XYZ file of C-alpha atoms in Angstrom:
248
model
C -49.162 -87.732 169.098
C -45.596 -88.972 169.920
C -44.995 -92.072 172.090
C -42.395 -91.167 174.716
C -38.942 -92.632 174.099
C -39.856 -94.447 170.919
C -39.077 -91.662 168.419
C -42.024 -92.938 166.439
C -45.007 -90.885 165.334
C -48.027 -92.995 166.161
C -50.563 -90.885 164.290
C -48.459 -89.556 161.426
C -50.738 -90.804 158.653
C -53.999 -89.657 160.289
C -52.468 -86.175 160.801
C -51.360 -85.983 157.181
C -54.835 -87.059 156.110
C -56.382 -84.398 158.336
C -54.083 -81.797 156.832
C -55.178 -82.889 153.336
C -58.830 -82.592 154.326
C -58.292 -79.108 155.795
C -56.496 -78.020 152.608
C -59.386 -79.208 150.417
C -61.948 -77.364 152.533
C -59.855 -74.218 152.384
C -59.576 -74.484 148.604
C -63.322 -74.985 148.285
C -63.884 -71.945 150.481
C -61.622 -69.847 148.237
C -63.485 -71.039 145.154
C -66.798 -70.034 146.754
C -65.405 -66.592 147.549
C -64.251 -66.134 143.956
C -67.640 -67.192 142.591
C -69.442 -64.807 144.944
C -67.109 -61.961 143.970
C -67.806 -62.599 140.302
C -71.556 -62.595 140.922
C -71.335 -59.333 142.844
C -69.271 -57.782 140.032
C -71.782 -58.930 137.445
C -74.672 -57.422 139.369
C -72.873 -54.115 139.768
C -71.575 -53.906 136.193
C -73.333 -52.344 133.197
C -74.078 -55.782 131.727
C -77.469 -55.861 133.432
C -78.512 -52.516 131.901
C -80.446 -52.119 128.637
C -78.581 -50.937 125.550
C -77.230 -47.423 125.994
C -77.718 -47.286 129.768
C -75.053 -47.677 132.457
C -74.533 -47.252 136.178
C -75.546 -49.186 139.267
C -79.203 -48.341 138.655
C -78.881 -47.861 134.883
C -79.303 -44.151 135.504
C -76.752 -42.904 132.956
C -77.347 -42.661 129.209
C -74.662 -42.839 126.554
C -75.702 -40.048 124.178
C -73.927 -41.861 121.352
C -76.483 -44.649 121.801
C -79.687 -42.549 121.592
C -80.638 -44.019 118.226
C -80.105 -47.577 119.496
C -82.237 -46.815 122.563
C -85.064 -45.493 120.366
C -84.749 -48.592 118.177
C -85.228 -50.756 121.273
C -88.682 -49.243 121.887
C -87.956 -46.444 124.359
C -90.053 -43.344 123.579
C -88.656 -39.862 122.943
C -90.508 -38.563 126.007
C -88.936 -41.221 128.231
C -85.494 -40.185 127.017
C -86.321 -36.523 127.571
C -87.522 -37.279 131.103
C -84.224 -39.107 131.710
C -82.247 -35.980 130.845
C -81.743 -36.102 127.070
C -82.126 -32.630 125.538
C -84.500 -31.873 122.682
C -81.640 -30.943 120.380
C -80.165 -34.397 121.026
C -83.457 -36.046 120.032
C -84.161 -33.957 116.937
C -82.862 -35.649 113.806
C -83.066 -39.145 115.290
C -85.133 -41.700 113.382
C -88.377 -42.707 115.081
C -91.661 -43.970 113.675
C -90.105 -44.071 110.183
C -89.016 -40.446 110.123
C -86.765 -37.773 111.585
C -87.976 -36.355 114.906
C -88.386 -32.588 114.652
C -90.962 -31.779 117.334
C -91.808 -33.189 120.772
C -94.484 -32.063 123.214
C -92.660 -32.581 126.504
C -95.933 -32.695 128.456
C -97.954 -35.415 126.732
C -95.177 -37.070 124.701
C -96.783 -36.533 121.306
C -94.565 -35.391 118.501
C -93.876 -35.148 114.802
C -91.481 -36.774 112.376
C -90.866 -35.982 108.733
C -90.116 -38.436 105.970
C -86.431 -39.129 105.362
C -86.592 -37.890 101.748
C -88.644 -35.456 99.682
C -91.626 -37.014 97.921
C -90.992 -34.895 94.847
C -88.802 -32.059 93.650
C -91.874 -30.248 92.359
C -95.645 -30.458 92.775
C -98.433 -27.917 92.604
C -100.510 -27.113 95.682
C -103.712 -27.561 93.632
C -107.147 -26.001 93.172
C -105.829 -22.640 92.035
C -108.619 -20.077 92.067
C -110.665 -22.079 94.559
C -110.982 -20.990 98.163
C -111.501 -24.355 99.859
C -114.498 -23.743 102.074
C -113.689 -25.729 105.214
C -109.984 -24.912 105.130
C -108.992 -21.941 107.343
C -107.182 -19.162 105.513
C -104.025 -17.877 107.197
C -103.858 -14.283 106.043
C -101.579 -12.945 108.772
C -97.799 -12.943 108.701
C -96.124 -15.965 110.331
C -95.307 -15.974 114.027
C -93.272 -18.363 116.137
C -95.045 -20.175 117.653
C -97.925 -19.961 115.221
C -101.273 -18.873 116.619
C -103.422 -18.672 113.499
C -105.825 -21.564 112.870
C -104.630 -23.663 109.955
C -101.021 -22.629 110.501
C -100.416 -24.028 113.991
C -98.511 -27.133 115.009
C -101.083 -29.899 114.893
C -103.092 -28.447 111.974
C -101.300 -30.226 109.140
C -103.248 -33.468 109.290
C -106.693 -31.843 109.286
C -105.582 -29.419 106.552
C -104.548 -32.372 104.408
C -107.850 -34.156 105.022
C -109.772 -31.119 103.785
C -107.524 -30.502 100.768
C -107.669 -34.109 99.575
C -111.436 -34.242 100.114
C -112.107 -30.977 98.300
C -109.519 -30.833 95.525
C -109.727 -33.564 92.885
C -106.531 -32.580 91.088
C -104.076 -35.479 90.886
C -100.409 -35.122 91.845
C -100.902 -32.244 94.285
C -98.686 -32.038 97.354
C -101.316 -33.048 99.913
C -102.404 -36.058 97.860
C -98.831 -37.257 97.370
C -98.457 -37.357 101.146
C -101.654 -39.378 101.557
C -100.603 -41.792 98.804
C -97.577 -42.600 100.982
C -99.977 -43.672 103.756
C -103.093 -42.518 105.571
C -101.022 -41.322 108.540
C -98.813 -39.031 106.416
C -99.765 -35.428 105.685
C -98.556 -32.138 104.249
C -97.244 -30.041 107.173
C -98.873 -26.804 108.254
C -96.913 -23.543 108.024
C -95.886 -23.863 111.669
C -94.884 -27.510 111.337
C -92.827 -26.798 108.229
C -91.018 -24.025 110.088
C -90.131 -26.417 112.923
C -88.597 -28.737 110.336
C -86.494 -25.830 109.128
C -85.437 -24.723 112.624
C -84.866 -28.071 114.311
C -83.454 -30.026 111.398
C -82.310 -28.143 108.335
C -80.334 -25.266 109.857
C -78.527 -27.852 111.989
C -77.566 -29.833 108.884
C -80.128 -32.572 109.500
C -83.035 -33.982 107.513
C -81.497 -34.110 104.027
C -83.412 -31.086 102.779
C -82.603 -29.094 99.665
C -82.206 -25.323 99.919
C -85.308 -24.653 97.857
C -88.975 -23.918 98.562
C -91.339 -26.419 100.251
C -95.132 -26.380 100.309
C -97.125 -26.220 103.519
C -100.784 -27.269 103.761
C -101.761 -23.795 104.982
C -103.922 -21.896 102.511
C -103.558 -18.128 102.169
C -106.517 -17.447 99.888
C -108.164 -18.775 96.742
C -105.061 -18.346 94.606
C -102.137 -18.891 96.994
C -100.786 -21.021 99.836
C -97.817 -20.742 102.182
C -94.290 -21.940 101.398
C -90.946 -21.811 103.181
C -87.600 -21.396 101.474
C -85.061 -23.721 103.090
C -82.149 -21.731 101.736
C -82.870 -18.320 103.265
C -85.643 -19.295 105.704
C -88.168 -16.915 104.164
C -91.889 -17.718 104.524
C -94.415 -16.276 102.101
C -97.583 -17.042 100.159
C -97.164 -18.349 96.622
C -99.531 -19.032 93.740
C -100.945 -22.535 93.989
C -100.013 -23.488 90.428
C -96.251 -23.187 91.052
C -94.181 -26.316 91.608
C -92.412 -26.684 94.958
C -90.880 -29.513 96.937
C -92.963 -31.718 99.227
C -91.900 -33.450 102.451
C -94.463 -35.636 104.241
C -94.987 -35.594 108.014
C -96.636 -37.939 110.502
C -97.479 -37.740 114.187
C -96.599 -40.115 117.032
């Protein structure tokens, strides 16, 4: 306010003070806006997503991070349901082995050990037709339909072999020595290891013959050659490689 004729500003200091107060409030308002913007950015960024996930709702998966996601406790089925293909899951480490089979309905699956247990072991009990063990006398099919050769038969086959054959150092027993949950794969399971791992350069297999737990008859059991893919019955007293398997 100016007093008429005096040329003097009567309220100069109060006005300056008011201007200072208005400037401080404006600055505080700007600071609040910046803080809010940062909070909004943080909420919309990928920082709030678990490892390997991104997007506003963490709906996208970085396929290069699949192993890290599995290591964090996410199951193979959950990843499959989120759009990860089976071929992207196979060869990943889960439950102490390489994934080579997943049932996409119930989430069960199979992994094989990361190395061979031996470069050569006999199947055992040559000349003995193990009574409770189904004989697979038919040629292999894919998928396997013969009892004792199917996916899911390896564990029970191994139980019967170990319980009926006292020979030490046989393939089935070597698997069980590794742990009660490990077993010698059935013919069908071994073939899945070949298809889903080895021919894709995964699994660290050798291009030689591997034993299955599937018995052919009293003198022979089924093997698979990982070099040419051939499956055939072989005399039980021959030495072949052994790779243990476990279920999840």
